Coordinates of N, CA and C in Angstrom, one line a residue:
X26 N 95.5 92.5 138.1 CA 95.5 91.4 137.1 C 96.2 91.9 135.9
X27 N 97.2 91.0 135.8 CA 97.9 91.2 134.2 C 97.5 90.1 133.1
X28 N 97.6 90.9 131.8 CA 98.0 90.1 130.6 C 98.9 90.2 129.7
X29 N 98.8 89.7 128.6 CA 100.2 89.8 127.6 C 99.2 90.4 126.4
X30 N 99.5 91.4 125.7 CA 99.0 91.9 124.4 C 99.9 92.3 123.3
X31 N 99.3 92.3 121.8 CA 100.4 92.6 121.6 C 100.2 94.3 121.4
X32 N 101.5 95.1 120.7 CA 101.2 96.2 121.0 C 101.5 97.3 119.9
X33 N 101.1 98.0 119.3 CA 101.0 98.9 118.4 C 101.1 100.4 118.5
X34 N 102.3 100.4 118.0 CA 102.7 102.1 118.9 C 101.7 103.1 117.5
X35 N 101.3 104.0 118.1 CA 101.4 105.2 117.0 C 101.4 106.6 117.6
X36 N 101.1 107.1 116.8 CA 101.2 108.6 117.0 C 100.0 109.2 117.4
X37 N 98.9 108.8 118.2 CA 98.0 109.3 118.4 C 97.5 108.6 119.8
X38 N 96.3 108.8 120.5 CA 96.1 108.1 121.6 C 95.0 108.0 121.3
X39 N 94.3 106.8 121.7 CA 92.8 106.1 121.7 C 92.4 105.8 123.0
X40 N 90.8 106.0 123.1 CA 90.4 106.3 124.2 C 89.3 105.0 124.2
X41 N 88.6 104.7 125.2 CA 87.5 103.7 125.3 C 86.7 104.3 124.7
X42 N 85.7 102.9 123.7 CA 84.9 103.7 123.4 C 84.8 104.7 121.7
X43 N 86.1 105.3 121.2 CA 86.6 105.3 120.3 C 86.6 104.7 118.8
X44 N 86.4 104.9 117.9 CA 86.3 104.5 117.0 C 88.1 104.8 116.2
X45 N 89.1 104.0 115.5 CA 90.3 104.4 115.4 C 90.3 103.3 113.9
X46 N 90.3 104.1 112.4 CA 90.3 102.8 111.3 C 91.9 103.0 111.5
X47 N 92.6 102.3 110.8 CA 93.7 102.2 110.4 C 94.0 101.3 109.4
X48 N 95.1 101.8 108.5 CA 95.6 100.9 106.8 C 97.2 100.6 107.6
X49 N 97.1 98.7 107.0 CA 98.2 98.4 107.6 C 98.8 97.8 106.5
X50 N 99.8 98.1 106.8 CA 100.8 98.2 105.0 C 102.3 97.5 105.5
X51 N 103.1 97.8 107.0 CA 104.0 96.6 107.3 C 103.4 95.1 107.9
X52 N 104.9 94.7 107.0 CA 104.3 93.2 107.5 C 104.2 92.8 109.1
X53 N 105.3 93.3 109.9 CA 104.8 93.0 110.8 C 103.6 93.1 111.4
X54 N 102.6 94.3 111.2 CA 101.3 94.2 111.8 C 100.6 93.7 110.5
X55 N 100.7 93.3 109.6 CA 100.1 92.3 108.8 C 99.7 91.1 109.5
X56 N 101.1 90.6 109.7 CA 100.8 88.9 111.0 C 100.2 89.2 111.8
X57 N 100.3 90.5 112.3 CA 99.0 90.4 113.4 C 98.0 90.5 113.1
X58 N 97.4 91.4 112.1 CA 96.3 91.5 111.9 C 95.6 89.7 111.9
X59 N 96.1 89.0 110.6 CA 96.4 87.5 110.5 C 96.7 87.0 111.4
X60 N 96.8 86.8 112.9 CA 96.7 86.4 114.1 C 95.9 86.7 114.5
X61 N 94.9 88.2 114.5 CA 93.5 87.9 115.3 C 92.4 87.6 114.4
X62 N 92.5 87.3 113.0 CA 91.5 87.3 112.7 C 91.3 85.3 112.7
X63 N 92.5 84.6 112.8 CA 92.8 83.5 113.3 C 91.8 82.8 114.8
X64 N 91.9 84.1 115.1 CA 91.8 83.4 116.8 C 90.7 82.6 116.5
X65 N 90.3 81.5 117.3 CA 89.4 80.6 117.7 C 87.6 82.1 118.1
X66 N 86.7 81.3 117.3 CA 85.0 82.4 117.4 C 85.5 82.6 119.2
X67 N 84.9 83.8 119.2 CA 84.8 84.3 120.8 C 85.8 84.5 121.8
X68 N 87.0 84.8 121.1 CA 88.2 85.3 121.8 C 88.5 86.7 121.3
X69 N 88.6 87.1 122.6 CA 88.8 88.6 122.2 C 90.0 88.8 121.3
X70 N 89.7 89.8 120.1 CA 90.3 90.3 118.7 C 91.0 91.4 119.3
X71 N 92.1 91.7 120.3 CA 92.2 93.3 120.6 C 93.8 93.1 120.7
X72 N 94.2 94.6 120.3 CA 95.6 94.5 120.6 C 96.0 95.7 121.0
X73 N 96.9 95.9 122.0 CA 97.2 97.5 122.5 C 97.6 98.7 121.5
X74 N 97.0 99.6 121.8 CA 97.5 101.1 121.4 C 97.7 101.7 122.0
X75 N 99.6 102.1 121.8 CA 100.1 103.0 122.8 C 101.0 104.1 122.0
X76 N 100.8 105.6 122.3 CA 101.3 106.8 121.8 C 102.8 106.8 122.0
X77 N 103.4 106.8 121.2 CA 104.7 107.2 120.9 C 105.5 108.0 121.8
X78 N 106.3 108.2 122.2 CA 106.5 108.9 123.4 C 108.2 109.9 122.9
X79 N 108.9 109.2 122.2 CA 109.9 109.3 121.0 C 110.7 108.1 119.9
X80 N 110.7 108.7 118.7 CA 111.1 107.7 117.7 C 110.1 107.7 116.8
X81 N 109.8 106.3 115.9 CA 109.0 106.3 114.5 C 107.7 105.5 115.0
X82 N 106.5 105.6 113.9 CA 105.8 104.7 114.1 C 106.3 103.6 112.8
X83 N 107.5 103.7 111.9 CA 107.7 102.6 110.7 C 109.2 102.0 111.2
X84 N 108.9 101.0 110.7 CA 110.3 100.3 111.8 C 111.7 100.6 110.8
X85 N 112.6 100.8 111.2 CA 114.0 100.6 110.1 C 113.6 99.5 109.4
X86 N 114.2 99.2 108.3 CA 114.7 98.0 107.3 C 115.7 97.0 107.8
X87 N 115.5 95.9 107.8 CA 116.5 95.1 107.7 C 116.4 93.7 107.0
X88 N 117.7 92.9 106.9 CA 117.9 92.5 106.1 C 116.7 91.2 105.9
X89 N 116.5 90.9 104.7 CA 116.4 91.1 103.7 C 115.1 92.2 103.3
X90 N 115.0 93.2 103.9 CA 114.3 94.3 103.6 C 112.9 94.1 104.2
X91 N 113.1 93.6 105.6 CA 111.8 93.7 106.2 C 112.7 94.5 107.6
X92 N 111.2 94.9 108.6 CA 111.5 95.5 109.5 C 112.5 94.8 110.5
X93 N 112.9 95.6 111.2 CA 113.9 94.7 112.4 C 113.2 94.4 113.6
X94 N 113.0 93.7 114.1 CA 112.2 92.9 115.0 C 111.8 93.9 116.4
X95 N 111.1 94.1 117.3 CA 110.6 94.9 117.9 C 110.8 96.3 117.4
X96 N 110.7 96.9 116.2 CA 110.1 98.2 115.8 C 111.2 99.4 115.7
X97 N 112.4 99.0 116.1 CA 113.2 99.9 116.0 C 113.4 100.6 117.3
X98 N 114.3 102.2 116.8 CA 114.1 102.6 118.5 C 113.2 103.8 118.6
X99 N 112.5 103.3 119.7 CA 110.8 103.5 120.2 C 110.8 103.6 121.3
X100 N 110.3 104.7 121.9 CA 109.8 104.5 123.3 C 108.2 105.2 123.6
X101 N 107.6 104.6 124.3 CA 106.3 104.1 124.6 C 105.8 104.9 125.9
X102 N 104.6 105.6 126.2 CA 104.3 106.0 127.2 C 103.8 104.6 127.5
X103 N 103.3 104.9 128.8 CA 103.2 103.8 129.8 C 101.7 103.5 129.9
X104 N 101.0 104.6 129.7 CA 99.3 104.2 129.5 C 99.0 104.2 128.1
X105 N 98.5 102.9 127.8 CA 97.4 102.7 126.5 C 95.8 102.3 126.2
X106 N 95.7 102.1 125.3 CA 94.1 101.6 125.9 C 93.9 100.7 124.3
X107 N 93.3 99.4 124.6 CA 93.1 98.5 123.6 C 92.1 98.9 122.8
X108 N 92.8 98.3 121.4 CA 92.0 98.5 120.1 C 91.5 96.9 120.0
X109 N 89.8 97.2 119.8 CA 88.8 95.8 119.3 C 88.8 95.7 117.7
X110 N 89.2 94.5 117.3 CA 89.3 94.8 115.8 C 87.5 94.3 115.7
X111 N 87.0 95.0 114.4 CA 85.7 95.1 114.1 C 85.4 94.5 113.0
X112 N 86.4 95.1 112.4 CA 86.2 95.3 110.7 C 87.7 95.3 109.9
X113 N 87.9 94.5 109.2 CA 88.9 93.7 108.1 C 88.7 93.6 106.7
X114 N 89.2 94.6 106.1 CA 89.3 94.5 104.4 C 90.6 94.1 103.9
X115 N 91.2 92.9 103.4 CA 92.4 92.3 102.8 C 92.2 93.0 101.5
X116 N 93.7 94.2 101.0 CA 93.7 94.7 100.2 C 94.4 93.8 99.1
X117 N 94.3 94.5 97.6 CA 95.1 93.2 97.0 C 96.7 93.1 96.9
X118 N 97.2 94.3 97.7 CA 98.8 93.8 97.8 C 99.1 93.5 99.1
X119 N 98.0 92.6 99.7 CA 98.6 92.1 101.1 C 98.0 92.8 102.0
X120 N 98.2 94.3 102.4 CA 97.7 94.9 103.5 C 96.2 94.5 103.7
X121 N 96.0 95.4 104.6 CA 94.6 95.5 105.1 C 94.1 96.8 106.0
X122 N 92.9 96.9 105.6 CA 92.0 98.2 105.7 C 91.4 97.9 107.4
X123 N 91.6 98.2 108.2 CA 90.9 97.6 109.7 C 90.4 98.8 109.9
X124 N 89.0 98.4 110.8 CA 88.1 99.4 112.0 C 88.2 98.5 113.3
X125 N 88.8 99.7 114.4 CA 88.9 99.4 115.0 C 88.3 100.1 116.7
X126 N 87.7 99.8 117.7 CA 86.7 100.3 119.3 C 87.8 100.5 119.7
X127 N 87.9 101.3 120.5 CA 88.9 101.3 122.0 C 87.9 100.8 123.0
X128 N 88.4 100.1 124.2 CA 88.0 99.3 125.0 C 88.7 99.5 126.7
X129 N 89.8 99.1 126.8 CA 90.5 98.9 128.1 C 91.0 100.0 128.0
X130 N 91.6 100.3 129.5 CA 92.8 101.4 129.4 C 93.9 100.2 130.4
X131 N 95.2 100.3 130.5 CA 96.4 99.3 130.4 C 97.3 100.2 131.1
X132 N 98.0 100.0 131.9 CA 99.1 100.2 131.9 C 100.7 99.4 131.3
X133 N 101.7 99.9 130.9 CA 102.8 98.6 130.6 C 103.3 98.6 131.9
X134 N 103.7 97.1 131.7 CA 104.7 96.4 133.2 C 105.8 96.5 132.6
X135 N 105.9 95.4 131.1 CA 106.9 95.1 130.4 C 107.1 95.1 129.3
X136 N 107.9 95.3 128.0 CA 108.1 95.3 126.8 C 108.8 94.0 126.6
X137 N 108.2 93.2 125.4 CA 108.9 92.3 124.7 C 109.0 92.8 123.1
X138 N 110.2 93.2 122.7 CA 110.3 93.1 121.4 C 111.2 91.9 120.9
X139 N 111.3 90.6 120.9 CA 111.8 89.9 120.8 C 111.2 88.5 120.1
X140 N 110.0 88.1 121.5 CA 109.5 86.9 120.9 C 108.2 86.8 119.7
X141 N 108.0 87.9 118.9 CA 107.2 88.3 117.7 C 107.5 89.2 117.1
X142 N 107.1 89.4 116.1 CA 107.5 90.6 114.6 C 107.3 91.8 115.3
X143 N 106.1 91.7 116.1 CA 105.6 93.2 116.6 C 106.0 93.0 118.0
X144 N 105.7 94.0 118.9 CA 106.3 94.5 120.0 C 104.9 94.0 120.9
X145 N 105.0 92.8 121.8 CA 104.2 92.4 123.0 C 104.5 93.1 124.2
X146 N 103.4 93.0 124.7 CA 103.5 93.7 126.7 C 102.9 92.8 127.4
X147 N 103.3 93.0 128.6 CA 102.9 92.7 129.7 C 102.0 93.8 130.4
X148 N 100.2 94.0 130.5 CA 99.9 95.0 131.1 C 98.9 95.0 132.0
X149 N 99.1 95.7 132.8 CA 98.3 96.0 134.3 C 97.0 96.7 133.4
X150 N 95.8 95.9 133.7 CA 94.2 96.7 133.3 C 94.0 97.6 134.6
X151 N 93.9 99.4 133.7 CA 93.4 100.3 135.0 C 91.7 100.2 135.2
X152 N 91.7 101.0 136.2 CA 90.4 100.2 137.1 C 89.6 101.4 136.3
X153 N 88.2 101.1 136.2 CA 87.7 102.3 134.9 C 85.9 102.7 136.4
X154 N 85.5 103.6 136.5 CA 84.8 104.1 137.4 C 83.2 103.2 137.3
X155 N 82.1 102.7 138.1 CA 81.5 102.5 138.3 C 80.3 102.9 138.6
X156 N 78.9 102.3 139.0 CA 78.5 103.4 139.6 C 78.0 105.0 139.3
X157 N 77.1 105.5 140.3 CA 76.8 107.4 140.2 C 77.9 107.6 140.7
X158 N 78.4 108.8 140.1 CA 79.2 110.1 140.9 C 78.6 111.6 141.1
X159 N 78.3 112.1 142.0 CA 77.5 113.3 141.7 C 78.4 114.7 141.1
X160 N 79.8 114.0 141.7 CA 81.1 115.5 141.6 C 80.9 115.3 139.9
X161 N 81.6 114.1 139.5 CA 81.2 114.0 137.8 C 80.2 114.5 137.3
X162 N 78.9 114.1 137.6 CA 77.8 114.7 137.1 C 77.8 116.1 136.5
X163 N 77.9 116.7 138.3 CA 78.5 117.9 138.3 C 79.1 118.8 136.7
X164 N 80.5 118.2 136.7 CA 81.3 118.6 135.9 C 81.4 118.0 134.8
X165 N 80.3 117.2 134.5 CA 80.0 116.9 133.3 C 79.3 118.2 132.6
X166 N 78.2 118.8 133.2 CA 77.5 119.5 133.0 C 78.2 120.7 132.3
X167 N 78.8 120.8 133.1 CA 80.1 122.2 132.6 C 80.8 122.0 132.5
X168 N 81.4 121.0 131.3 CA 82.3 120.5 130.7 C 81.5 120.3 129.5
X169 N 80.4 119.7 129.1 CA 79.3 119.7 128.0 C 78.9 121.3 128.0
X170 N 79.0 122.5 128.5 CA 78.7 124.0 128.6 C 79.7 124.5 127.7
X171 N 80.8 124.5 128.4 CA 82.3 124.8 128.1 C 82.4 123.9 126.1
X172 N 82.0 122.8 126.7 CA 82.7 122.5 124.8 C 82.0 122.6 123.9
X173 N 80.8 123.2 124.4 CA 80.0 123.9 123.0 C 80.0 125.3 122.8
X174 N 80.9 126.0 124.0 CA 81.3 127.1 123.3 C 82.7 127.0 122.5
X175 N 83.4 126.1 122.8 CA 84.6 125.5 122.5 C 84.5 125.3 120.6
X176 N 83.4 124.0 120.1 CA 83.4 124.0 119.4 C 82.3 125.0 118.4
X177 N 82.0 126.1 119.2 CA 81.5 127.3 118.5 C 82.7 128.1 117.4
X178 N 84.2 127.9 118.5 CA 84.9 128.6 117.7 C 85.9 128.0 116.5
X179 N 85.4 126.6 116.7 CA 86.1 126.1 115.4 C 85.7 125.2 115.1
X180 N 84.1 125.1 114.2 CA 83.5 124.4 114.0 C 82.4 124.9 113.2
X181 N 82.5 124.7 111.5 CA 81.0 125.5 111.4 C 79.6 125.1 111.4
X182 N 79.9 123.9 112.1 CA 77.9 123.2 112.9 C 78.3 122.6 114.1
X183 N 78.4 123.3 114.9 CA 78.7 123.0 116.4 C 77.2 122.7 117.0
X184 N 76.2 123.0 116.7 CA 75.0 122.6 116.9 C 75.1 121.1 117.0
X185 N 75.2 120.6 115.3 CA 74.9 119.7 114.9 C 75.6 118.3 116.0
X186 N 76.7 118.9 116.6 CA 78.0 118.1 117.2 C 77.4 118.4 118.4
X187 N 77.3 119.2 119.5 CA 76.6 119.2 120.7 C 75.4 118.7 121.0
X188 N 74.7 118.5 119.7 CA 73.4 117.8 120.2 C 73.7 115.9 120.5
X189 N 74.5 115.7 120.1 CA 75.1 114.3 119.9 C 76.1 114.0 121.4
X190 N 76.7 115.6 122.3 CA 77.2 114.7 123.4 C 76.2 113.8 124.4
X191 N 77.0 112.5 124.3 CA 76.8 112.0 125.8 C 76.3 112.1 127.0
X192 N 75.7 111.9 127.6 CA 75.0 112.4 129.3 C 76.3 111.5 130.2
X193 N 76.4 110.4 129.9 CA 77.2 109.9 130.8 C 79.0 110.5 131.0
X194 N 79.1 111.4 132.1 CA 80.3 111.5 132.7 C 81.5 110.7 131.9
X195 N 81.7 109.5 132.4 CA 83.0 108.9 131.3 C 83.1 108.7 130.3
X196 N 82.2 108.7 129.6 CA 82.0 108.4 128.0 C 82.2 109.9 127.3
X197 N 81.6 110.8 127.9 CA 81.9 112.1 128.0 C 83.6 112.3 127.9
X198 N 84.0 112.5 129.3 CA 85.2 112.5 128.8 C 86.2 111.8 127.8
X199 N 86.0 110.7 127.5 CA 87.0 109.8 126.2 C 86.1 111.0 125.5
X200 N 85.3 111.0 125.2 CA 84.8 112.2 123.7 C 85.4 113.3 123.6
X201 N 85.3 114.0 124.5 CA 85.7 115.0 124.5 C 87.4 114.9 124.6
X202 N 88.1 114.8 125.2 CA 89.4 114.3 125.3 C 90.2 114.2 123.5
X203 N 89.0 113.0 122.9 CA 89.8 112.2 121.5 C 89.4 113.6 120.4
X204 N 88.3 114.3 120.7 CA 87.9 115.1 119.5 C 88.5 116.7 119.9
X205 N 88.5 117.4 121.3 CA 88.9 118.7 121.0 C 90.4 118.7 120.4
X206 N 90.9 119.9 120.0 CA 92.4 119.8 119.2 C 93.2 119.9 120.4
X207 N 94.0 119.2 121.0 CA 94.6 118.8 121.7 C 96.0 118.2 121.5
X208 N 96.9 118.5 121.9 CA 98.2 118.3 121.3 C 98.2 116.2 122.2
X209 N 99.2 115.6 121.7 CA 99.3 113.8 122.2 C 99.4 114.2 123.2
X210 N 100.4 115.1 123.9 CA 100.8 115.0 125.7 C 99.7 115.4 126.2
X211 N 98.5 116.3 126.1 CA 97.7 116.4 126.4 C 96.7 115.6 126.8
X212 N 96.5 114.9 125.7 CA 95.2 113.5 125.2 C 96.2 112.3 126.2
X213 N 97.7 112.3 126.0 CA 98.0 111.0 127.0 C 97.9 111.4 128.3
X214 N 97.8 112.7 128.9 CA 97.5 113.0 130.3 C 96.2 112.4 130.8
X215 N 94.9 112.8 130.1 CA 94.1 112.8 130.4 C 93.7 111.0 130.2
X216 N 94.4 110.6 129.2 CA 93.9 109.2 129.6 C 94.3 108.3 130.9
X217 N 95.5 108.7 131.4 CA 96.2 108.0 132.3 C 95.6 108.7 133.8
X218 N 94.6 109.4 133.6 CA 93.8 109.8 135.0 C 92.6 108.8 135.0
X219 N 92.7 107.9 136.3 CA 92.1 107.5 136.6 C 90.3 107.2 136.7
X220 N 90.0 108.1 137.5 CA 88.7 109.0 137.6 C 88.2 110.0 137.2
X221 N 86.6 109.9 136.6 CA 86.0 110.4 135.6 C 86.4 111.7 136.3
X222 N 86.0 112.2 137.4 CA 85.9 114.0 137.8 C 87.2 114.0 137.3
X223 N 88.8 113.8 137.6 CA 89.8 114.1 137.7 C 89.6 114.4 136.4
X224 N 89.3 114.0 135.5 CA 89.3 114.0 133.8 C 88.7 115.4 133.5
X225 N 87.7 115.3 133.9 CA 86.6 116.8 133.5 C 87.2 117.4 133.9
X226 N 87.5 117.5 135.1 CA 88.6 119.1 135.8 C 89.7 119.4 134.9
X227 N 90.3 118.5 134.2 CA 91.2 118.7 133.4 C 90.9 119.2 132.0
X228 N 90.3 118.5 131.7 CA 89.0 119.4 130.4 C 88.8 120.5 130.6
X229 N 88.3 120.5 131.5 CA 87.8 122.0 131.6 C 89.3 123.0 131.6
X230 N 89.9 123.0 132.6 CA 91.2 123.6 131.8 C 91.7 123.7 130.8
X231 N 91.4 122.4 129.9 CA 92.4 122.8 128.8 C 91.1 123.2 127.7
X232 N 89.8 123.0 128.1 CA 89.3 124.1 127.0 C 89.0 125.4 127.3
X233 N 89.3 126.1 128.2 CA 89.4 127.0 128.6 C 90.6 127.9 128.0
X234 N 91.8 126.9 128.2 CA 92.9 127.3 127.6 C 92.7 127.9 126.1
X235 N 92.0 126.7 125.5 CA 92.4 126.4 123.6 C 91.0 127.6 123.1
X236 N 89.9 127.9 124.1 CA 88.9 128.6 123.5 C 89.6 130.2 123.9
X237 N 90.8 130.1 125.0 CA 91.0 131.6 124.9 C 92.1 132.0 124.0
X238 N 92.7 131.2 124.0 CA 94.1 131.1 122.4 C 93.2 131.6 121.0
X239 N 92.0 130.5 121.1 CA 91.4 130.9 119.7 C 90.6 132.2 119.3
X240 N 90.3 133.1 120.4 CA 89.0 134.2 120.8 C 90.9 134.6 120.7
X241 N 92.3 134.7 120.8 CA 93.2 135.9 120.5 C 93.0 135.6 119.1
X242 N 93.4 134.2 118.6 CA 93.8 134.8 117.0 C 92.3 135.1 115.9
X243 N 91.2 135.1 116.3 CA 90.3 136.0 116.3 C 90.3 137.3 116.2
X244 N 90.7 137.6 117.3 CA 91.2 139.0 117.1 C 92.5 139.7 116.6
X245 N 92.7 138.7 116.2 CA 93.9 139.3 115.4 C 93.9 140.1 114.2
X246 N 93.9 141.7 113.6 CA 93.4 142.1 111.9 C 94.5 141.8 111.5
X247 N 94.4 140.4 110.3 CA 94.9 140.1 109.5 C 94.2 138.8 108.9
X248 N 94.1 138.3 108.3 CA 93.6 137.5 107.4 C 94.0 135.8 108.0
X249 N 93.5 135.0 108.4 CA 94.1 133.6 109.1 C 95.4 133.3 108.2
X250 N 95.0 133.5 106.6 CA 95.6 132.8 106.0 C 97.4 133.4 105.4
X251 N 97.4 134.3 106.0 CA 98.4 135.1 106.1 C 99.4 135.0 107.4
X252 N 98.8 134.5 108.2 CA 99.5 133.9 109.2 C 100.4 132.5 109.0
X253 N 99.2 131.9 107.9 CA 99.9 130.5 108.1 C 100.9 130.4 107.0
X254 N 100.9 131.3 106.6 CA 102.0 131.2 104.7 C 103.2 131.3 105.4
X255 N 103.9 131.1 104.3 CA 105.7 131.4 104.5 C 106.2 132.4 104.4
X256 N 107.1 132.6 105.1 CA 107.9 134.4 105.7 C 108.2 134.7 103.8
X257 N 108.6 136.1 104.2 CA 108.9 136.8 102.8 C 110.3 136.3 103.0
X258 N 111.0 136.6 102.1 CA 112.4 136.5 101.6 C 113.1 138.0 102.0
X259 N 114.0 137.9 102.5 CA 114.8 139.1 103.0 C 115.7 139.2 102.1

């Protein structure tokens, strides 16, 4: 089953489930914003979010000093997952303050930058899991093990944060996924996997990875903040 959405590139990836505010300050996602908040009571308010893949998230300029119509040059990974608008603050130079859920995950069929200010798709809804899994279960368990020693090492109330995961397997993974530090290509891998185990097995790798990177620069004698400063001058 396909639909037409429209589509909002940025620099980050949003997961079901997700909480994502955002301040919108071009006009073209102004009219949109002012298109869903239009829509007729009881029509879904949602519009795609998809991670940048290369290019801007601010469109060039054109003439008479507005953006140029489908966003400039932009290319788009292929899995997104829809933003539910919630929450709407009209600031007083026009923009607006939005809260917005993640909901679907999407594939694109098609890009239209043409017949609207912002960039519409055409997208395939991916199938999201059902049902008990016992393998998930499973690897929920030690994936909720793993990311609280995870966020032991860079976090100073990891308590406070593990007492708050999830029991449920997929909800689990969008959490865990949107909150460990995780580079985009990472976070767009793991959304575009289908099935909840497939996801945890992949978690679990990559915290494995990022808790043993952090346990080196740990051990590193020298001060963090000496690392991050700027070279001397030769």
């Amino acid at each position: 089953m396909t639909a037409r959405l429209p589509v909002f590139p940025l620099g980050t990836v949003l997961f079901p489930g997700l909480v994502l505010p955002l301040h919108i300050f071009e006009e073209r996602y102004r009219e949109l914003v002012r298109h869903l908040v239009g829509l007729p009571e009881g029509a879904p308010r949602e519009f795609g979010v998809v991670a940048i893949r290369a290019g801007w998230e601010v469109a060039p300029a054109g003439p008479p000093g507005r953006p140029t119509p489908g966003g400039g040059d932009v290319t788009l990974h292929e899995v997104g997952c829809t933003a539910e608008l919630r929450q709407v603050t009209e600031l007083a130079d026009g923009g607006f303050d939005i809260v917005t859920v993640g909901r679907r995950r999407f594939r694109i069929a098609d890009v239209d930058d043409r017949s609207a200010p912002y960039l519409t798709a055409e997208v395939e809804w991916l199938p999201e899991p059902t049902g008990t899994d016992e393998v998930a279960d499973l690897l929920a368990a030690r994936v909720i093990s793993v990311f609280r020693q995870y966020l032991g090492l860079i976090r100073p109330d990891p308590e406070e944060i593990s007492e708050q995961l999830p029991e449920d397997p997929t909800v689990l993974s969008h959490l865990v996924a949107a909150t460990a530090a995780l580079t985009v290509a990472d976070r767009q891998r793991l959304l575009a996997i289908d099935d909840t185990a497939g996801r945890l097995r992949a978690e679990l790798r990559l915290l494995n990875r990022e808790a043993a990177l952090l346990r080196q620069v740990r051990a590193v004698p020298v001060p963090l903040s000496e690392l991050a400063g700027p070279p001397a001058p030769n």
